[in-house]
Amino acid sequence: MSAFGLNGPGMSAPLRAVVVDDEAMSRARLRRLLGQQRDVEVVAECADGDSALAALRRLRPDVVFLDIRLPDLNGFGVIDALPPEQRPQVVFVTAHAEHALRAFDAQAVDYLLKPYSAERLQAALERIRRLRAPAPAMPLAASAEGFAQRLAVPVGARLRLLPVETIECVIAQSNYVELRAEGQTYVLRETLSGLHARLDPRRFVRIHRSRIVRVDAVRDIEHLDGGRYVLRLANGLRLASGASYRERVREAMGLG
């Protein structure tokens, strides 16, 4: 199989892929579609979870296209059995939509629902290529390592990967949260505390037991009695802080 840029100067190495599916026809179709990509090399095919795990450990590919329902060990079990430093980028390929949220919790790059189109596969590959591209250098103090960079939020029958830097605020509503981002509202079934733990505390501050704001989305602050504040965001939304969060707000906003 040819690989784009394998020897050319300044070109990237081929994307080494493993295909895992217990259905031979599904593997053959995916192999054929990947074979049309000049920079993708399929280095192994597996029909069950145990052989997939062995192949991933041995070959250390860049990406695995992984079915979820497999003999022996399911797709999530395969990924969980690998230490983080050995995990490739994961694209789940399955006929079962109900596992999508768990897939993104497992840091999957994408979730292809069978029968998927060649264009949908192309979009997944573009995401992987962007992740492989060298990131611009940044000071260590500005690194958000360990915190979420994107959140998978339901939009109709799909999941949108929402960059956290677009989130202006998060508001708790019963047993879910509302995310306000770029003029849109997204609903995520998660507790406010659980989501707060995934966000970089240098960029997001909890101002109330039911509210989180992105620090640089705040345009002005009004002081109220009792140690409370009203924060006005760039989108015009006004949010009141709780008295017990006074010091957090003051520190995050640089109020001295």
mmCIF file of C-alpha atoms in Angstrom:
data_model
loop_
_atom_site.group_PDB
_atom_site.id
_atom_site.type_symbol
_atom_site.label_atom_id
_atom_site.label_comp_id
_atom_site.label_asym_id
_atom_site.label_seq_id
_atom_site.Cartn_x
_atom_site.Cartn_y
_atom_site.Cartn_z
ATOM 1 C CA MET A 1 0.000 0.000 0.000
ATOM 2 C CA SER A 2 1.390 3.394 -0.910
ATOM 3 C CA ALA A 3 1.850 6.042 1.749
ATOM 4 C CA PHE A 4 1.861 9.749 0.990
ATOM 5 C CA GLY A 5 5.038 11.474 2.021
ATOM 6 C CA LEU A 6 6.808 8.365 3.196
ATOM 7 C CA ASN A 7 10.100 9.493 1.699
ATOM 8 C CA GLY A 8 9.449 13.040 0.552
ATOM 9 C CA PRO A 9 11.232 15.864 2.390
ATOM 10 C CA GLY A 10 9.063 17.795 4.833
ATOM 11 C CA MET A 11 6.221 15.294 4.535
ATOM 12 C CA SER A 12 4.687 13.488 7.486
ATOM 13 C CA ALA A 13 4.977 9.755 8.094
ATOM 14 C CA PRO A 14 1.997 7.586 7.093
ATOM 15 C CA LEU A 15 -0.883 7.145 9.480
ATOM 16 C CA ARG A 16 -0.538 3.566 10.758
ATOM 17 C CA ALA A 17 -3.963 2.043 11.380
ATOM 18 C CA VAL A 18 -5.372 -1.157 12.880
ATOM 19 C CA VAL A 19 -8.883 -2.299 11.886
ATOM 20 C CA VAL A 20 -10.872 -4.317 14.446
ATOM 21 C CA ASP A 21 -14.273 -5.815 13.576
ATOM 22 C CA ASP A 22 -15.705 -9.315 13.947
ATOM 23 C CA GLU A 23 -17.509 -9.022 10.591
ATOM 24 C CA ALA A 24 -15.262 -9.837 7.613
ATOM 25 C CA MET A 25 -17.311 -7.714 5.184
ATOM 26 C CA SER A 26 -17.092 -4.682 7.477
ATOM 27 C CA ARG A 27 -13.325 -5.081 7.757
ATOM 28 C CA ALA A 28 -12.988 -5.423 3.987
ATOM 29 C CA ARG A 29 -15.026 -2.283 3.300
ATOM 30 C CA LEU A 30 -13.104 -0.203 5.806
ATOM 31 C CA ARG A 31 -9.775 -1.521 4.483
ATOM 32 C CA ARG A 32 -10.842 -0.582 0.943
ATOM 33 C CA LEU A 33 -11.851 2.957 1.971
ATOM 34 C CA LEU A 34 -8.653 3.473 3.938
ATOM 35 C CA GLY A 35 -6.683 2.160 0.972
ATOM 36 C CA GLN A 36 -7.924 5.166 -1.018
ATOM 37 C CA GLN A 37 -6.065 7.471 1.379
ATOM 38 C CA ARG A 38 -2.484 8.076 0.278
ATOM 39 C CA ASP A 39 -1.236 8.727 3.809
ATOM 40 C CA VAL A 40 -2.880 5.754 5.584
ATOM 41 C CA GLU A 41 -1.309 2.329 6.035
ATOM 42 C CA VAL A 42 -3.359 -0.520 7.507
ATOM 43 C CA VAL A 43 -0.834 -2.528 9.530
ATOM 44 C CA ALA A 44 -3.203 -5.149 10.995
ATOM 45 C CA GLU A 45 -6.762 -6.465 10.986
ATOM 46 C CA CYS A 46 -8.350 -8.261 13.932
ATOM 47 C CA ALA A 47 -11.654 -10.052 14.443
ATOM 48 C CA ASP A 48 -11.797 -10.228 18.254
ATOM 49 C CA GLY A 49 -10.796 -8.228 21.298
ATOM 50 C CA ASP A 50 -7.921 -10.411 22.487
ATOM 51 C CA SER A 51 -6.093 -10.356 19.166
ATOM 52 C CA ALA A 52 -6.758 -6.618 18.863
ATOM 53 C CA LEU A 53 -5.168 -5.975 22.239
ATOM 54 C CA ALA A 54 -2.122 -8.043 21.279
ATOM 55 C CA ALA A 55 -1.771 -6.191 17.966
ATOM 56 C CA LEU A 56 -2.040 -2.768 19.598
ATOM 57 C CA ARG A 57 0.617 -3.675 22.142
ATOM 58 C CA ARG A 58 2.929 -5.075 19.492
ATOM 59 C CA LEU A 59 2.515 -2.564 16.678
ATOM 60 C CA ARG A 60 1.797 0.714 18.518
ATOM 61 C CA PRO A 61 -0.321 2.146 15.649
ATOM 62 C CA ASP A 62 -1.392 5.775 15.354
ATOM 63 C CA VAL A 63 -5.096 4.949 15.208
ATOM 64 C CA VAL A 64 -7.417 2.001 15.753
ATOM 65 C CA PHE A 65 -10.803 1.707 14.058
ATOM 66 C CA LEU A 66 -12.549 -0.313 16.723
ATOM 67 C CA ASP A 67 -15.889 -2.093 16.840
ATOM 68 C CA ILE A 68 -17.511 -2.195 20.290
ATOM 69 C CA ARG A 69 -19.217 -5.580 20.330
ATOM 70 C CA LEU A 70 -16.443 -8.148 19.859
ATOM 71 C CA PRO A 71 -15.799 -11.749 20.883
ATOM 72 C CA ASP A 72 -13.699 -12.260 24.029
ATOM 73 C CA LEU A 73 -13.126 -8.608 24.949
ATOM 74 C CA ASN A 74 -15.294 -5.689 23.844
ATOM 75 C CA GLY A 75 -13.915 -2.473 22.393
ATOM 76 C CA PHE A 76 -13.984 -0.577 25.690
ATOM 77 C CA GLY A 77 -12.186 -3.475 27.358
ATOM 78 C CA VAL A 78 -9.454 -3.320 24.721
ATOM 79 C CA ILE A 79 -8.807 0.368 25.387
ATOM 80 C CA ASP A 80 -9.061 0.027 29.166
ATOM 81 C CA ALA A 81 -6.432 -2.725 29.102
ATOM 82 C CA LEU A 82 -3.851 -0.366 27.599
ATOM 83 C CA PRO A 83 -1.970 2.168 29.731
ATOM 84 C CA PRO A 84 -2.576 5.749 28.559
ATOM 85 C CA GLU A 85 0.863 6.105 26.993
ATOM 86 C CA GLN A 86 0.201 3.066 24.750
ATOM 87 C CA ARG A 87 -3.236 4.051 23.524
ATOM 88 C CA PRO A 88 -3.595 5.090 19.892
ATOM 89 C CA GLN A 89 -6.204 7.523 18.680
ATOM 90 C CA VAL A 90 -9.520 5.653 18.769
ATOM 91 C CA VAL A 91 -12.346 5.797 16.252
ATOM 92 C CA PHE A 92 -15.205 3.541 17.330
ATOM 93 C CA VAL A 93 -17.012 1.941 14.385
ATOM 94 C CA THR A 94 -20.269 0.287 15.413
ATOM 95 C CA ALA A 95 -23.895 -0.320 14.569
ATOM 96 C CA HIS A 96 -24.980 0.626 18.098
ATOM 97 C CA ALA A 97 -25.647 4.311 18.828
ATOM 98 C CA GLU A 98 -26.243 3.870 22.560
ATOM 99 C CA HIS A 99 -22.525 3.726 23.415
ATOM 100 C CA ALA A 100 -21.648 7.163 22.011
ATOM 101 C CA LEU A 101 -21.395 9.068 25.301
ATOM 102 C CA ARG A 102 -19.222 6.383 26.863
ATOM 103 C CA ALA A 103 -17.034 6.416 23.744
ATOM 104 C CA PHE A 104 -16.264 10.102 24.127
ATOM 105 C CA ASP A 105 -15.702 9.666 27.849
ATOM 106 C CA ALA A 106 -12.999 7.224 26.740
ATOM 107 C CA GLN A 107 -11.431 10.094 24.750
ATOM 108 C CA ALA A 108 -12.404 8.702 21.346
ATOM 109 C CA VAL A 109 -11.607 10.918 18.385
ATOM 110 C CA ASP A 110 -14.825 9.972 16.608
ATOM 111 C CA TYR A 111 -17.774 7.575 16.593
ATOM 112 C CA LEU A 112 -18.792 6.154 13.216
ATOM 113 C CA LEU A 113 -22.253 4.648 13.146
ATOM 114 C CA LYS A 114 -22.731 1.893 10.560
ATOM 115 C CA PRO A 115 -23.521 2.227 7.738
ATOM 116 C CA TYR A 116 -21.233 5.258 7.442
ATOM 117 C CA SER A 117 -20.323 7.040 4.217
ATOM 118 C CA ALA A 118 -16.876 7.582 2.723
ATOM 119 C CA GLU A 119 -17.321 11.289 3.487
ATOM 120 C CA ARG A 120 -18.008 10.569 7.154
ATOM 121 C CA LEU A 121 -14.858 8.449 7.353
ATOM 122 C CA GLN A 122 -12.927 11.246 5.665
ATOM 123 C CA ALA A 123 -14.084 13.665 8.382
ATOM 124 C CA ALA A 124 -12.804 11.304 11.076
ATOM 125 C CA LEU A 125 -9.434 11.047 9.342
ATOM 126 C CA GLU A 126 -9.191 14.833 9.122
ATOM 127 C CA ARG A 127 -9.652 15.046 12.899
ATOM 128 C CA ILE A 128 -6.859 12.535 13.406
ATOM 129 C CA ARG A 129 -4.554 14.412 11.048
ATOM 130 C CA ARG A 130 -5.171 17.652 12.929
ATOM 131 C CA LEU A 131 -4.345 15.935 16.214
ATOM 132 C CA ARG A 132 -1.089 14.621 14.726
ATOM 133 C CA ALA A 133 -0.035 18.064 13.512
ATOM 134 C CA PRO A 134 2.644 19.648 15.699
ATOM 135 C CA ALA A 135 1.110 22.025 18.211
ATOM 136 C CA PRO A 136 2.610 25.514 18.561
ATOM 137 C CA ALA A 137 4.975 25.863 21.466
ATOM 138 C CA MET A 138 3.456 27.374 24.592
ATOM 139 C CA PRO A 139 4.774 28.180 28.061
ATOM 140 C CA LEU A 140 4.344 25.411 30.602
ATOM 141 C CA ALA A 141 2.278 27.758 32.785
ATOM 142 C CA ALA A 142 -0.298 28.045 29.990
ATOM 143 C CA SER A 143 -0.684 24.293 29.533
ATOM 144 C CA ALA A 144 -4.094 22.833 30.291
ATOM 145 C CA GLU A 145 -2.793 19.270 30.506
ATOM 146 C CA GLY A 146 -5.163 16.979 32.297
ATOM 147 C CA PHE A 147 -8.236 19.153 31.701
ATOM 148 C CA ALA A 148 -10.891 18.719 29.019
ATOM 149 C CA GLN A 149 -10.217 20.456 25.717
ATOM 150 C CA ARG A 150 -13.545 19.439 24.138
ATOM 151 C CA LEU A 151 -16.879 18.183 25.432
ATOM 152 C CA ALA A 152 -19.159 15.784 23.565
ATOM 153 C CA VAL A 153 -22.638 17.325 23.690
ATOM 154 C CA PRO A 154 -25.791 15.825 22.109
ATOM 155 C CA VAL A 155 -27.248 17.752 19.177
ATOM 156 C CA GLY A 156 -30.210 15.824 17.836
ATOM 157 C CA ALA A 157 -29.029 12.352 16.862
ATOM 158 C CA ARG A 158 -25.371 13.408 16.790
ATOM 159 C CA LEU A 159 -22.700 14.414 19.257
ATOM 160 C CA ARG A 160 -20.939 17.732 18.763
ATOM 161 C CA LEU A 161 -17.366 18.102 19.986
ATOM 162 C CA LEU A 162 -17.556 21.503 21.645
ATOM 163 C CA PRO A 163 -14.223 23.262 22.322
ATOM 164 C CA VAL A 164 -14.170 24.366 25.952
ATOM 165 C CA GLU A 165 -12.770 27.785 25.009
ATOM 166 C CA THR A 166 -16.130 28.600 23.394
ATOM 167 C CA ILE A 167 -18.098 27.935 26.593
ATOM 168 C CA GLU A 168 -19.143 31.201 28.243
ATOM 169 C CA CYS A 169 -20.935 29.753 31.255
ATOM 170 C CA VAL A 170 -22.449 26.588 32.685
ATOM 171 C CA ILE A 171 -25.745 26.600 34.597
ATOM 172 C CA ALA A 172 -27.018 23.640 36.626
ATOM 173 C CA GLN A 173 -30.601 22.562 35.955
ATOM 174 C CA SER A 174 -31.810 19.669 38.115
ATOM 175 C CA ASN A 175 -29.825 16.569 37.054
ATOM 176 C CA TYR A 176 -28.172 18.139 33.996
ATOM 177 C CA VAL A 177 -26.260 21.268 33.022
ATOM 178 C CA GLU A 178 -26.754 23.900 30.338
ATOM 179 C CA LEU A 179 -23.691 25.050 28.408
ATOM 180 C CA ARG A 180 -23.913 28.499 26.794
ATOM 181 C CA ALA A 181 -21.499 28.835 23.873
ATOM 182 C CA GLU A 182 -21.446 31.103 20.828
ATOM 183 C CA GLY A 183 -25.114 32.012 21.113
ATOM 184 C CA GLN A 184 -26.224 28.402 21.512
ATOM 185 C CA THR A 185 -27.430 26.382 24.504
ATOM 186 C CA TYR A 186 -26.388 22.750 24.865
ATOM 187 C CA VAL A 187 -27.687 20.290 27.443
ATOM 188 C CA LEU A 188 -25.357 17.748 29.036
ATOM 189 C CA ARG A 189 -26.403 15.105 31.543
ATOM 190 C CA GLU A 190 -23.693 15.655 34.166
ATOM 191 C CA THR A 191 -23.429 17.251 37.581
ATOM 192 C CA LEU A 192 -21.993 20.741 37.859
ATOM 193 C CA SER A 193 -19.323 19.495 40.279
ATOM 194 C CA GLY A 194 -18.306 16.704 37.931
ATOM 195 C CA LEU A 195 -17.972 19.061 34.977
ATOM 196 C CA HIS A 196 -16.153 21.676 37.057
ATOM 197 C CA ALA A 197 -13.489 19.108 37.940
ATOM 198 C CA ARG A 198 -12.809 18.587 34.214
ATOM 199 C CA LEU A 199 -12.326 22.293 33.449
ATOM 200 C CA ASP A 200 -9.080 24.232 33.838
ATOM 201 C CA PRO A 201 -9.445 26.307 37.062
ATOM 202 C CA ARG A 202 -7.282 29.052 35.542
ATOM 203 C CA ARG A 203 -9.967 29.601 32.902
ATOM 204 C CA PHE A 204 -13.215 28.685 34.663
ATOM 205 C CA VAL A 205 -14.469 29.688 38.105
ATOM 206 C CA ARG A 206 -17.468 28.497 40.046
ATOM 207 C CA ILE A 207 -19.345 31.564 41.247
ATOM 208 C CA HIS A 208 -22.422 29.872 42.723
ATOM 209 C CA ARG A 209 -23.504 26.368 43.635
ATOM 210 C CA SER A 210 -25.314 26.274 40.273
ATOM 211 C CA ARG A 211 -23.091 28.452 38.035
ATOM 212 C CA ILE A 212 -19.649 28.386 36.412
ATOM 213 C CA VAL A 213 -18.252 31.139 34.170
ATOM 214 C CA ARG A 214 -15.267 31.363 31.858
ATOM 215 C CA VAL A 215 -13.096 34.085 33.343
ATOM 216 C CA ASP A 216 -12.278 35.913 30.112
ATOM 217 C CA ALA A 217 -15.971 35.913 29.087
ATOM 218 C CA VAL A 218 -16.741 38.364 31.934
ATOM 219 C CA ARG A 219 -16.934 41.989 30.767
ATOM 220 C CA ASP A 220 -17.856 43.844 33.972
ATOM 221 C CA ILE A 221 -18.704 43.200 37.605
ATOM 222 C CA GLU A 222 -21.135 44.893 39.961
ATOM 223 C CA HIS A 223 -20.659 44.589 43.717
ATOM 224 C CA LEU A 224 -23.738 43.766 45.801
ATOM 225 C CA ASP A 225 -24.289 43.666 49.550
ATOM 226 C CA GLY A 226 -23.375 40.540 51.485
ATOM 227 C CA GLY A 227 -20.244 39.678 49.524
ATOM 228 C CA ARG A 228 -22.090 38.950 46.303
ATOM 229 C CA TYR A 229 -21.426 40.140 42.740
ATOM 230 C CA VAL A 230 -23.280 40.381 39.452
ATOM 231 C CA LEU A 231 -21.106 39.372 36.511
ATOM 232 C CA ARG A 232 -22.063 40.533 33.023
ATOM 233 C CA LEU A 233 -20.749 38.352 30.230
ATOM 234 C CA ALA A 234 -19.780 39.367 26.704
ATOM 235 C CA ASN A 235 -23.030 37.793 25.459
ATOM 236 C CA GLY A 236 -25.041 40.142 27.696
ATOM 237 C CA LEU A 237 -26.045 37.495 30.234
ATOM 238 C CA ARG A 238 -25.967 38.649 33.885
ATOM 239 C CA LEU A 239 -25.171 36.060 36.555
ATOM 240 C CA ALA A 240 -25.183 36.593 40.315
ATOM 241 C CA SER A 241 -22.540 34.965 42.484
ATOM 242 C CA GLY A 242 -23.176 33.300 45.833
ATOM 243 C CA ALA A 243 -21.889 34.875 49.054
ATOM 244 C CA SER A 244 -19.823 31.809 49.928
ATOM 245 C CA TYR A 245 -17.982 32.101 46.581
ATOM 246 C CA ARG A 246 -16.832 35.669 47.247
ATOM 247 C CA GLU A 247 -13.120 34.915 47.573
ATOM 248 C CA ARG A 248 -13.090 32.655 44.504
ATOM 249 C CA VAL A 249 -14.636 35.422 42.421
ATOM 250 C CA ARG A 250 -12.276 38.072 43.747
ATOM 251 C CA GLU A 251 -9.217 35.945 43.072
ATOM 252 C CA ALA A 252 -10.309 34.842 39.597
ATOM 253 C CA MET A 253 -11.243 38.368 38.526
ATOM 254 C CA GLY A 254 -8.178 40.017 40.051
ATOM 255 C CA LEU A 255 -10.157 42.186 42.459
ATOM 256 C CA GLY A 256 -7.415 42.241 45.058
#
